[in-house]
């Protein structure tokens, strides 16, 4: 391609608008459409998905997991062979595979883009992991603007799968902290618990991953009873013990397993 690639943004909400602004600031040719959001300065407004993608080389679908299939169906009539369809939404791997299947035989490569951090404040600097047959084209287009993405050798769904596995940990930790702090506030010991959690987080090391897994299996029965007691205390304090009960249930299930932890080979 002799000219710089033209980008189309489908979705100009919190994430899409920041990415659009960074593309414009980098000198990219950008057009966009969002039925619920006003135009972003520097982005050529279009009156629908088909109009937005008609003259684009790279399409960035940044709407939502629910809206992504609708946006693709609306854009299909105007999609040209060779245009890279990049889905940046946080959706299940199966959704990404279904999007790719919709484009099978049309000559439109698909890039499954996993945004590995929050976009506000980072925009195009948000760490990205991308897979699918459109991944190299997506990476080249952004590299021309000084943006580096990590390309994963795998089909659409591979990149988002890794992000969602991370989310089980990070969002799970956040949920546990929220529940524990709510309980501590009700018990009048919030300052102590905040300091204790902070100290524990500061000392975490890579070796703790295996320690968590092996320890949970080895001491599952005792820890299940401990978490059941913690859930009872939270109920007494007026705090719904969602995380504590889930932990107790998981540990009880581990205690009933005849073998140790399962590891992928």
Backbone as a ProteinNet text record, in pm:
[ID]
protein_1_A
[PRIMARY]
XXXXXXXXXXXXXXXXXXXXXXXXXXXXXXXXXXXXXXXXXXXXXXXXXXXXXXXXXXXXXXXXXXXXXXXXXXXXXXXXXXXXXXXXXXXXXXXXXXXXXXXXXXXXXXXXXXXXXXXXXXXXXXXXXXXXXXXXXXXXXXXXXXXXXXXXXXXXXXXXXXXXXXXXXXXXXXXXXXXXXXXXXXXXXXXXXXXXXXXXXXXXXXXXXXXXXXXXXXXXXXXXXXXXXXXXXXXXXXXXXXXXXXXXXXXXXXXXXXXXXXXXX
[TERTIARY]
84.9	0	88.6	72.5	156.5	113.7	-12.3	-62.6	-79.4	-85.4	-111.5	-249.3	-267.2	-397.5	-503.7	-625.6	-740.2	-809.8	-843.7	-905	-1052.2	-1134	-1273.9	-1297	-1357	-1392.2	-1541.5	-1580.8	-1721.4	-1737.8	-1788.2	-1797.1	-1705.8	-1765.8	-1687.9	-1719.6	-1735.5	-1758.6	-1628.5	-1620.3	-1503.6	-1374	-1369.3	-1247.8	-1228.6	-1334.5	-1322.6	-1283.9	-1337.9	-1306.6	-1160.8	-1106.1	-965	-873.5	-907.2	-826.4	-837.4	-958.4	-977.7	-895.6	-897.2	-820	-671.1	-621.6	-479.9	-446.5	-536.2	-513.5	-505.8	-598.4	-598.4	-470.8	-431.1	-310.3	-186.1	-188.5	-74.5	-75.9	-177.3	-184.4	-258.1	-332	-403.8	-530.2	-573.5	-698.5	-807.5	-900.3	-994.9	-1137.5	-1225.7	-1368.3	-1436.3	-1557.5	-1618.2	-1768.8	-1828.2	-1973.9	-2008.5	-2100	-2158.7	-2294.8	-2401.8	-2536.4	-2567.4	-2485.2	-2515.4	-2417.6	-2313.9	-2207.7	-2182.7	-2160.9	-2128.9	-1992.4	-1968.4	-1843.4	-1723.9	-1612.4	-1485.6	-1410.6	-1355	-1281.8	-1173.8	-1172.3	-1074.4	-1118.6	-1227.6	-1280.8	-1392.8	-1382.6	-1486.4	-1613.4	-1723.1	-1845.2	-1912.6	-1960.5	-2035.1	-2171.5	-2268.3	-2405.4	-2444.3	-2347.2	-2375.9	-2249.2	-2258.4	-2140.6	-2091.5	-2184.4	-2143.9	-2071.7	-2122.7	-2058.7	-1921.1	-1906.2	-1778.3	-1669.7	-1706.7	-1605.2	-1578.7	-1661.8	-1655	-1518.5	-1452.4	-1321.6	-1212.8	-1231	-1132.7	-1044.7	-921.2	-828.5	-826.3	-852.4	-857	-981.5	-1064.7	-1185	-1160.4	-1183.2	-1171.6	-1312.2	-1359.3	-1489.9	-1470.5	-1514.3	-1490.2	-1623.3	-1722.1	-1855.3	-1888.2	-1922.7	-1943.2	-1955.2	-1945.1	-1958	-2094.6	-2198	-2333.2	-2352.9	-2290.1	-2309.1	-2219.3	-2110.4	-2013	-2073.3	-2153.1	-2212.5	-2308.8	-2383.1	-2476.5	-2400.1	-2291.2	-2209.9	-2150.2	-2105.6	-2047.5	-2151.9	-2270.6	-2374.7	-2412.3	-2415.2	-2449.5	-2339.6	-2215.8	-2102	-2077	-2124.2	-2090.5	-2107.7	-2219.7	-2238.6	-2129.7	-2061.9	-1962.9	-1819.2	-1800.1	-1663.6	-1591.7	-1471.2	-1392.9	-1296.5	-1270	-1165.9	-1034.1	-962.6	-835.2	-844.8	-964.8	-983.1	-967.5	-890.6	-871.7	-985.4	-1055.3	-1159.8	-1100.1	-1081.5	-1021.3	-1128.4	-1152.2	-1250.9	-1178	-1201.5	-1132.7	-1221.4	-1335.6	-1429	-1389.8	-1428.6	-1405.7	-1525.2	-1507.9	-1614.5	-1555.9	-1641.4	-1594.9	-1525.7	-1428.7	-1359.6	-1455.6	-1565.4	-1661	-1723.5	-1744.2	-1799	-1700.2	-1572.5	-1469.8	-1463.5	-1474.9	-1472	-1594.1	-1708.7	-1829.4	-1816.7	-1755.1	-1732.3	-1644.4	-1538.7	-1449.3	-1522.7	-1609.5	-1684.5	-1776.9	-1834.1	-1921.5	-1846.6	-1716.3	-1635.3	-1562.8	-1584.3	-1517.5	-1552.3	-1449.9	-1469.1	-1484.5	-1477.7	-1494	-1360.5	-1249.7	-1119.1	-1094.4	-1165.5	-1149.8	-1081.5	-952.6	-883.4	-932.5	-934	-987.6	-875.5	-873.9	-779.4	-857.4	-829.7	-887.1	-792.2	-834.9	-748.3	-792.6	-702.8	-729.9	-659.4	-736.6	-681	-648.2	-520.4	-475.6	-470.4	-527.7	-534.8	-651	-686.5	-793.2	-746.4	-835.3	-799.9	-794.1	-886.3	-880.4	-744.4	-686.7	-555.5	-440.7	-470.9	-365.6	-391.4	-516.8	-547.4	-472.6	-401.4	-325.8	-206.4	-171.5	-61.5	-108.4	-237.6	-289.7	-222.4	-166.2	-105.6	-208.8	-169.3	-259.9	-195.4	-275.4	-236.2	-333.2	-282.3	-369.3	-340.4	-448.5	-435.8	-528.9	-521.8	-605	-526.9	-586.6	-515.7	-499.7	-577.2	-562.3	-462.8	-404	-311.9	-189.6	-122.5	-5.3	-41.4	-154.2	-194.5	-229.2	-295.7	-329.1	-201	-106.5	20	97.3	98.6	170.5	107.1	-25.5	-94.1	-63.6	-61.2	-32.7	116.1	200.1	343.9	380.3	306.3	330.5	301.6	228	197.8	280.3	377.5	462.9	405.7	303.5	239	278.9	327.6	369.8	268	223.3	132.4	198.8	157.3	210.8	124.2	184.8	112.2	125.9	12.6	6.8	-25.7	49.8	25.3	-94.2	-208.4	-328	-448.2	-561.6	-682.9	-754.8	-856.8	-939.8	-996.5	-992.8	-1033.3	-914.9	-796.3	-678.3	-633.7	-634.5	-589.4	-685.7	-815.4	-911.9	-917.1	-889.3	-887.5	-784.5	-667.8	-563.7	-605.5	-667.1	-712.2	-814.8	-910.8	-1016.2	-962.9	-861.4	-799.7	-731.3	-668.6	-612.6	-723.8	-838	-948.8	-1002.9	-1000.5	-1045.3	-964.8	-834.3	-748.6	-770.3	-750.6	-751.7	-888.3	-994.8	-1128.4	-1169.2	-1119	-1146.8	-1081.2	-956.5	-887.6	-961.7	-1000.2	-1071.2	-1202.2	-1275.5	-1401.9	-1378.4	-1272.2	-1240.9	-1204.6	-1128.1	-1090	-1213.8	-1301.6	-1423.9	-1505.2	-1523.4	-1604.2	-1537.6	-1406.7	-1335.7	-1337.5	-1317.1	-1316.6	-1455.9	-1559.7	-1695.7	-1719.5	-1672.8	-1686	-1605.2	-1483.5	-1397.9	-1456.5	-1518.9	-1583.7	-1698.6	-1776.3	-1887.8	-1838.1	-1718.4	-1661.7	-1578.3	-1557.3	-1479.6	-1329.9	-1280.5	-1135.7	-1084.2	-1147	-1112	-967.7	-919	-781.5	-681.5	-707.3	-616.7	-615.3	-732.6	-737.4	-676	-702.2	-641.1	-488.7	-433.2	-287.8	-237.5	-312.4	-271	-274.6	-383.4	-392.3	-279.1	-252.7	-145.2	-10.9	16.9	143.8	153.1	42.3	42.7	65.7	-0.5	16.7	160.1	222.3	360.1	458.7	428.8	528	506.8	403	376.8	494	521.4	626.4	572.9	647	601.8	580.1	661.2	649.7	516.8	450.7	324.2	214.3	226.1	123.2	112	224.8	222.5	185.5	227.2	193.9	43.6	-22.3	-167.3	-236.8	-191.5	-256.5	-233.4	-108.9	-79.9	-137.1	-128.2	-181.3	-331.2	-400.6	-546.5	-587	-513.5	-543.9	-507.6	-391	-342.4	-426.9	-471.7	-543.8	-689.9	-744.5	-877.4	-985.4	-985.5	-1094.6	-1091.6	-974.6	-963.3	-997.5	-948.5	-973	-1119	-1184.9	-1326.8	-1405.8	-1372.7	-1440.5	-1409.9	-1286.5	-1247.9	-1328.2	-1344.5	-1418.7	-1568.2	-1617.2	-1757.8	-1779.6	-1681.5	-1690.5	-1680.4	-1593.7	-1581	-1711.1	-1776.1	-1904.1	-2010.1	-2010.2	-2106.9	-2085.1	-1958.5	-1929.9	-1978.3	-1954.5	-1998.9	-2150.6	-2222.2	-2368.1	-2409.6	-2340.1	-2370.6	-2345.6	-2249.6	-2216.6	-2304.8	-2391.8	-2480.4	-2419.9	-2311.9	-2244	-2268.4	-2325.5	-2346.5	-2212.7	-2192.9	-2063.4	-2047.6	-2058.2	-2055.1	-1919.3	-1812.1	-1679	-1643.3	-1671.3	-1637.3	-1709.5	-1838.2	-1911.8	-1858.9	-1824.4	-1768.9	-1637	-1553.7	-1426	-1449.4	-1545.8	-1576.4	-1623.4	-1707.7	-1757.6	-1643.8	-1556	-1444.3	-1353.8	-1321.7	-1233.8	-1298.9	-1429.7	-1499.2	-1491.4	-1504.2	-1493.2	-1352.7	-1251.3	-1112.7	-1088.1	-1149.4	-1130	-1184.4	-1284.8	-1346.5	-1275.2	-1177.3	-1103.7	-1007.1	-996	-905.7	-759.2	-734.6	-595.7	-562.5	-436.8	-388.9	-431.3	-369.3	-408.8	-380.6	-469.7	-454.3	-375.2	-278.4	-197.6	-198.2	-200.6	-197.7	-62.6	-63.7	61.4	126
-118.9	0	124	211.7	329.9	441.3	448	553	498	587	538.1	474.1	375.6	309.8	402.5	383.9	458.7	372.5	432.8	360.7	398.3	298.7	323.6	278.4	365.1	332.3	307.9	190	160.7	155.6	263.5	278	389.5	499.1	616.5	650.2	545	563.6	592.4	551.8	584.8	535.8	408.2	352.4	397.6	386.7	420.6	564.5	656	797.4	826.7	762	785.2	729.1	610.4	553	640.5	687.9	774.3	901.4	964	1087.6	1063.5	949.5	919.4	892.2	824.6	801.8	934.4	1024.1	1155.6	1231	1227.9	1298.4	1243.7	1114.7	1052.7	1080	1151.9	1186.8	1087.4	995.2	893.3	950.9	886.2	918.1	835.2	901.5	829.8	873.3	773.1	799.1	711.8	749.9	674.1	685.1	592.7	593.7	538.2	608.1	561	626.4	546.1	604.6	680.7	660.3	721.6	829.1	853	945.1	1049.1	1172.5	1280.2	1255	1319.7	1299.9	1343.2	1274.6	1309.1	1403.9	1515.1	1608.1	1538.3	1565.7	1506.7	1377.7	1319.3	1195	1229.9	1180.7	1207	1131	1201.2	1132.2	1063.2	942.6	868.5	831.4	806.4	787	640.9	553	412.2	329.3	202.7	116.7	96.7	72.9	47.9	168.2	287.7	409.2	428.8	389	407.1	315.3	192	94.6	93.6	161.4	150.8	186.4	287.6	328.4	312.3	214.1	190.6	71.3	77.9	-34.1	-118.4	-52.7	-121.7	-74.5	-169	-136.4	-176.2	-83.3	-110.5	-112.1	-230.1	-244.6	-232.3	-118.9	-88.6	-47.3	-133.2	-98.2	-176.8	-301.5	-391.6	-532.6	-630.8	-769.2	-794.1	-729.7	-748.4	-678.6	-560.7	-482.5	-526.3	-596.1	-630.6	-711.8	-816.6	-890.3	-805.6	-718.2	-629.8	-533.2	-476	-383	-452.4	-575.4	-648.9	-675.4	-719.7	-746.9	-619.6	-507.5	-381.3	-335.6	-369.7	-325.8	-416.8	-540.7	-642.1	-596.3	-531.7	-498.2	-408.5	-330.8	-235.5	-277.3	-391	-434.8	-481.1	-428.1	-466.6	-579.3	-670.9	-771.4	-702	-754.5	-696.9	-604.8	-554.6	-471.7	-558	-511.5	-584.4	-549.7	-652.2	-631.4	-663.4	-560.9	-577.8	-561.3	-666.9	-661.1	-640.7	-524.4	-487.9	-508.3	-570.7	-586.9	-703.2	-691.9	-801.6	-895.5	-1000.9	-1098.9	-1237.8	-1336.1	-1474.1	-1517.5	-1608.8	-1655.3	-1704.4	-1768.3	-1816.6	-1705.7	-1590.1	-1474.3	-1429.2	-1425	-1385.1	-1484.9	-1613.1	-1714.1	-1700.5	-1667.9	-1650.5	-1531	-1422.6	-1306.1	-1344.7	-1420.6	-1464	-1554.1	-1641.6	-1732	-1654.2	-1544.5	-1460.9	-1405.3	-1385.7	-1325.1	-1428.5	-1555	-1660.1	-1649.1	-1655.6	-1651.4	-1512.3	-1409.2	-1271.7	-1199.4	-1265.7	-1202.7	-1092.2	-1096.6	-995.3	-1061.4	-1035.7	-1096.6	-1037.9	-1122.5	-1082.9	-1077.5	-967.8	-952.1	-950.1	-1047.4	-1051.7	-973.9	-855.2	-766.9	-768.2	-808.3	-806.4	-685.6	-595.1	-477.7	-520.8	-516.9	-575.9	-477.1	-360.2	-261	-169.3	-83	13	114.5	153.1	244.3	390.2	439.5	580.7	617.4	724.1	767.7	705.4	599.3	531.5	537.7	526	529.4	421.9	462.2	366.2	307.7	362.4	306.3	190.4	161	46.7	-82	-164.4	-289.4	-374.3	-426.1	-505.5	-637	-743	-875.1	-909.1	-951.6	-972.8	-1107.4	-1176	-1303.9	-1303.5	-1409.6	-1419.6	-1387.4	-1419.4	-1396.6	-1248.2	-1162	-1018.6	-954.8	-1034.5	-979.5	-911.4	-974.5	-906.6	-773.3	-768.8	-644	-536.8	-575.4	-481.1	-425.9	-515.5	-473.2	-380	-410.2	-323.6	-185	-180.8	-52.4	35.8	-22.1	57.6	87.1	-5	20.6	144	168.5	288.9	416.8	404.3	520.6	518.4	428.2	420.1	338	258	176.6	30.7	-31.8	-171.2	-258	-363.8	-460	-596.8	-681.5	-817	-910.1	-974.5	-1065.6	-1207.2	-1272.6	-1409.8	-1501.8	-1606.8	-1703.3	-1790.2	-1759.7	-1834.8	-1773.7	-1841.1	-1794.6	-1686.8	-1623.8	-1534.4	-1609.1	-1545.4	-1608.8	-1640.9	-1657.6	-1692.4	-1575.6	-1455.2	-1338.3	-1307	-1302.6	-1267.5	-1376	-1501.4	-1609.1	-1580.3	-1533.2	-1502.7	-1385.5	-1284.1	-1170.6	-1215.2	-1297.3	-1338.2	-1426.8	-1507.7	-1586.1	-1494.8	-1387.6	-1287.4	-1223.9	-1200.9	-1133.9	-1216.7	-1350.1	-1434.8	-1401.1	-1381.3	-1346.9	-1203.4	-1107.2	-966.6	-922.2	-956.6	-916.3	-996.8	-1119.7	-1199.1	-1140	-1096.6	-1030.3	-902.8	-824	-700	-727.4	-830.8	-865	-907.8	-985.1	-1028.7	-910.2	-816	-696.9	-614.5	-594.5	-517.2	-581.4	-712.7	-781.6	-777.8	-800.2	-800.5	-661.9	-557.3	-421.3	-381.6	-423.4	-394.8	-459.7	-583.7	-650.4	-580.6	-539	-471.4	-336.8	-266.4	-140.4	-163.4	-269.4	-300.7	-342	-403.5	-448.5	-340.7	-228.2	-118.8	-138.4	-223.5	-248	-225.5	-133.6	-114	-68.3	24.2	72.9	-40.3	-125.9	-238.5	-331.4	-365.9	-461.1	-402.2	-274.7	-212.2	-220.7	-191.2	-197.4	-340.5	-436	-576.1	-626	-593.4	-634.3	-571.3	-443.1	-375.9	-441.4	-479.7	-545.1	-680.8	-754.7	-885.5	-871.6	-774	-754.1	-714.6	-636.4	-592.2	-707.2	-814	-921.9	-1034.3	-1026.1	-1133.5	-1152.4	-1279.3	-1314.2	-1422.7	-1449	-1547.4	-1684.6	-1717.2	-1848.4	-1865.3	-1753.3	-1762.5	-1827.5	-1822	-1882.3	-2031.3	-2101	-2244.1	-2270.3	-2180.4	-2197.3	-2188.3	-2096.1	-2083.4	-2211.1	-2262.7	-2380.1	-2503.8	-2531.3	-2652.2	-2642.4	-2523.6	-2506.6	-2524.2	-2474.6	-2488.5	-2633.9	-2711.9	-2854.9	-2928.8	-2899	-2974	-2947	-2823.5	-2784.4	-2750.4	-2810.3	-2771.5	-2786.8	-2898.7	-2922.6	-2821.2	-2796.8	-2699.9	-2559.4	-2524.1	-2388.9	-2369.2	-2476.4	-2465.4	-2431	-2496.7	-2467.2	-2323.6	-2280.7	-2144.2	-2041	-2065	-1969.6	-1974.9	-2090.3	-2098.6	-2013.4	-2017.3	-1933.8	-1785.5	-1753.6	-1615.1	-1566.5	-1653.6	-1616.9	-1593	-1677.3	-1659.2	-1525.3	-1488.4	-1360	-1244.3	-1252.4	-1144.9	-1129.2	-1241.5	-1233.3	-1165.4	-1197.3	-1134.6	-983.8	-942.7	-800.3	-729.6	-805.6	-744.9	-731.2	-807.5	-802.3	-933.4	-931.6	-1056.2	-1124.8	-1249.7	-1316.8	-1388.1	-1315.2	-1379.9	-1446.1	-1372	-1426.7	-1532.9	-1506.5	-1601.9	-1734.7	-1728.6	-1853.3	-1926.7	-1851	-1915	-1983.4	-1917.7	-1977.4	-2104.3	-2099.6	-2217.4	-2333	-2302.2	-2406.1	-2464.5	-2377.1	-2426.4	-2516.7	-2475.3	-2555.4	-2688	-2686.9	-2812.1	-2907.9	-2853	-2936.8	-2992.7	-2911.3	-2958.5	-3068.9	-3054.2	-3155	-3291.2	-3291	-3416.8	-3479.5	-3408.2	-3465.8	-3572.2	-3684.6	-3791.2	-3760.4	-3673.4	-3647.1	-3501.6	-3465.1	-3330.5	-3239.6	-3119.5	-3022	-3071.1	-3032.4	-3068.6	-2961.1	-3001.2	-2904.8	-2941	-2838	-2862.6	-2918	-3012.6	-3070.9	-2996.3
0	0	0	-102.8	-115	-20.7	13.7	102.8	243.6	344.4	481	487.7	573.9	583.5	640.2	595.4	647.5	752.4	866	977.1	990.5	1022.9	1056.5	1199.9	1280.3	1418.7	1426.2	1469.1	1495	1646.4	1701.9	1845.9	1890.6	1938.3	1981.7	2127.3	2206.6	2348.9	2420.8	2546.4	2628.4	2565.7	2526.8	2469	2324.3	2243.9	2102.3	2079	2158	2137.7	2169.8	2273.9	2306.8	2198.7	2149.4	2041.2	1916.5	1886.4	1770	1781.3	1899	1917.6	1897.7	1946.8	1928.8	1783	1711.4	1569.1	1494	1524.9	1460.6	1495.2	1621.9	1665.3	1596.7	1561.7	1493.2	1343.2	1295.6	1154.3	1068.5	1131.2	1054	991.1	884.8	814.9	882.4	955	1040.4	1010.4	1000.2	992.8	1098.3	1139.2	1246.3	1250.3	1325.1	1342.5	1479.2	1546.3	1671.5	1683.2	1687.9	1690	1818.8	1922.6	2051.6	2094.7	2015	2057.5	1949.4	1992.5	1898.5	1835	1722.7	1649.4	1732.9	1713.1	1777.6	1685.3	1737	1651.5	1569.3	1440.7	1351	1286.7	1337.5	1281.5	1184.7	1062.5	963	1003	1031.6	1072.9	955.1	976.7	876.2	934.5	846.2	892.6	912.7	918.8	943.8	933.7	976.4	971.2	828.7	736.3	597.2	539.8	566.4	515.4	577.7	704.3	772.3	718.2	682.7	642.4	492.8	414.6	268.9	212.8	270.4	218.6	323.3	412.6	519.4	486.6	533.1	520.3	647.3	760.5	889.6	963.7	1006.5	1084.1	1228.2	1319.7	1461.9	1521.5	1557.6	1620	1770.6	1826.2	1968.3	2029.8	2022.6	2071.7	2198.4	2185.5	2299.2	2244.6	2334.1	2289.9	2228	2283	2230.5	2096.8	2080.1	1957.8	1842.5	1874.1	1769.5	1655	1680	1567.7	1485.3	1552.5	1481.6	1392.2	1446.5	1368.5	1245.8	1263.7	1150.7	1043.2	1084.1	984	907.9	977.4	912	817	848.8	766.6	647.6	654.5	553.5	408.5	372.6	231.1	172.5	259	208.2	235.5	303.6	334.8	208.2	186	69	103.8	10.5	34.5	66.6	163.5	203.8	322.6	351.2	470.3	594.8	691.3	816.7	912.1	960.1	1060.4	1197.1	1279.2	1411.1	1517.9	1593.4	1701.5	1832.8	1897.1	2020.3	2143	2125.1	2235.9	2326.5	2452.8	2546.5	2539.7	2463	2442.8	2459.9	2476.8	2489.6	2360.2	2370	2249.2	2141.3	2181.2	2082.7	2001.6	2063.8	1990.7	1885	1920.8	1823.4	1707.5	1739.5	1632.9	1542.3	1601.2	1520.5	1426.3	1474.9	1388.9	1270.1	1299.9	1192.4	1093.6	1145.7	1057.6	964.9	1013.7	931.1	811	826.3	720	634.4	662.1	585	435.9	350.9	206.7	148.4	230.8	181.2	161.5	197.5	182	282.3	393.5	498.4	618.1	640.5	754.1	885.8	989	1119.5	1222.2	1297.9	1408	1538.9	1623.2	1758.1	1847.9	1891.9	1970.3	2116.2	2203.9	2347.8	2407.6	2465.3	2533.4	2675.9	2710.8	2836.7	2952.1	2932.4	3038.9	3008.2	3102.2	3076.1	2972.4	2881.6	2772.7	2816.1	2899.5	2939.9	2999.2	2944.6	2988.4	2911	2835.1	2757.8	2607.6	2565.4	2423.2	2347.6	2242.5	2161.5	2235.9	2350.1	2429.9	2517	2512.1	2586.6	2536.2	2623.8	2576.4	2502.6	2386.3	2303.8	2264.9	2274.3	2225.1	2113	1997.4	1881.5	1816.1	1776	1706.2	1585.7	1506.1	1386.5	1260	1144.9	1018.6	987.9	1055.2	1035.9	1130	1221.7	1320.9	1258.5	1158.9	1100.3	1034.4	961.7	897.7	998.6	1106.5	1213	1275.4	1303.8	1364.6	1272.4	1142.1	1047.3	1040.6	1038.1	1027.9	1147.6	1266.7	1385.2	1399.3	1352.7	1358.4	1277.8	1168.3	1088.8	1164.7	1276.7	1361.4	1489.2	1495.3	1612.9	1726.5	1697.9	1801.6	1782.8	1888.8	1883	1955.5	1890.6	1953.5	1954	2046.2	2053.7	1969.6	1871.5	1782.1	1834.8	1853.7	1902.4	1786	1772.1	1665.1	1705.3	1647	1680.9	1611.9	1614.7	1546.3	1627.9	1569	1648.1	1769.2	1883.5	2007.9	2097	2037.2	2117.1	2204.1	2148.2	2225.1	2339.2	2309.2	2413.4	2520.6	2484.3	2582.7	2691.2	2650.9	2749.3	2838.7	2776.9	2858.1	2962	2921.1	3012.2	3124.6	3095.5	3201.4	3302.9	3254.7	3346	3428.8	3363.8	3431.8	3547.9	3533	3643.4	3768.5	3749.6	3863.3	3910	3818.8	3860.8	3911.2	3839	3884	4006.4	4014.8	4133.9	4257.5	4242.4	4354.2	4393.4	4293.4	4323.1	4396.3	4351.9	4417.4	4562.2	4585.8	4721.7	4810.2	4755.9	4833.2	4868.4	4769.7	4795.2	4907.4	4900.2	5000.7	5138.4	5140.8	5268.4	5332.7	5252.9	5307.5	5355.7	5282.6	5329.9	5466.2	5481.7	5610.7	5718.5	5684.4	5781.4	5823.7	5728.8	5763.6	5860.5	5835.3	5925	6063.6	6067.9	6194.7	6263.3	6194.8	6252.7	6248.9	6156.3	6147.7	6004.9	5932.2	5791	5773.4	5857.8	5843.5	5860.8	5960.3	5981.8	5861.4	5808	5697.6	5570.8	5543.2	5425.8	5432.8	5549.1	5564.4	5550.4	5606.1	5598.1	5454	5381.5	5240.4	5159.8	5182.9	5110.9	5134.1	5258.4	5289.3	5221	5219	5153.4	5003.3	4940.7	4796.4	4763.2	4850.2	4825.6	4824.6	4897.6	4909.7	4809.5	4726.4	4630.8	4535.5	4502.5	4406.9	4314.2	4206.5	4108.4	4171.5	4270.5	4334.3	4407.4	4439.8	4512.2	4427.8	4294.9	4209.5	4239.1	4235	4264.3	4409.6	4499.4	4640.9	4662.5	4592.7	4604.6	4556.3	4440.7	4382.3	4468.6	4501.3	4578.7	4720.2	4780.5	4915.7	4920.7	4819.5	4817.1	4805.7	4727.3	4716.7	4845.8	4900	5016.3	5140.6	5156.4	5277.4	5248.1	5143.9	5097.2	5203.7	5274.9	5369.5	5484.1	5540	5648.9	5601.6	5484.1	5433.4	5394.6	5348.5	5317.3	5442.8	5554	5680.5	5726	5704.9	5741.8	5663	5533.1	5450.8	5479	5518.9	5560.3	5685	5777.4	5897.1	5860.1	5763.3	5719.6	5656.5	5578.7	5517.1	5623.7	5728.1	5837.2	5907.4	5929.1	5993.1	5907.3	5775.3	5686.9	5690.9	5693.4	5703.5	5833.6	5943	6070.6	6066.5	5982.8	5969.3	5867.2	5801.6	5702.6	5565.6	5538.4	5408.8	5334.5	5214.1	5138.5	5108.4	5150	5134.5	5000.6	4892	4760.4	4732.9	4753.2	4725.9	4828.9	4955	5060.2	5039	5003.8	4979.8	4857.1	4753.7	4633.9	4666	4747.6	4786.2	4868.3	4960.5	5041.3	4952.7	4854.9	4763.6	4679.8	4629.3	4548.3	4630.5	4751.5	4836.6	4874.8	4899.2	4929.2	4810.7	4689.8	4570.1	4555.7	4586.4	4578.6	4681.2	4798.2	4903.7	4862.2	4776.2	4731.9	4613.6	4557.7	4444.8	4494.2	4422.8	4468.4	4438.8	4340.8	4301.3	4326.5	4299.9	4320.5	4206.5	4198.6	4097.7	3957.4	3867.2	3726.7	3656.6	3576	3503.2	3356.2	3272.8	3129	3089.9	3002.3	2959.5	2848
[MASK]
+++++++++++++++++++++++++++++++++++++++++++++++++++++++++++++++++++++++++++++++++++++++++++++++++++++++++++++++++++++++++++++++++++++++++++++++++++++++++++++++++++++++++++++++++++++++++++++++++++++++++++++++++++++++++++++++++++++++++++++++++++++++++++++++++++++++++

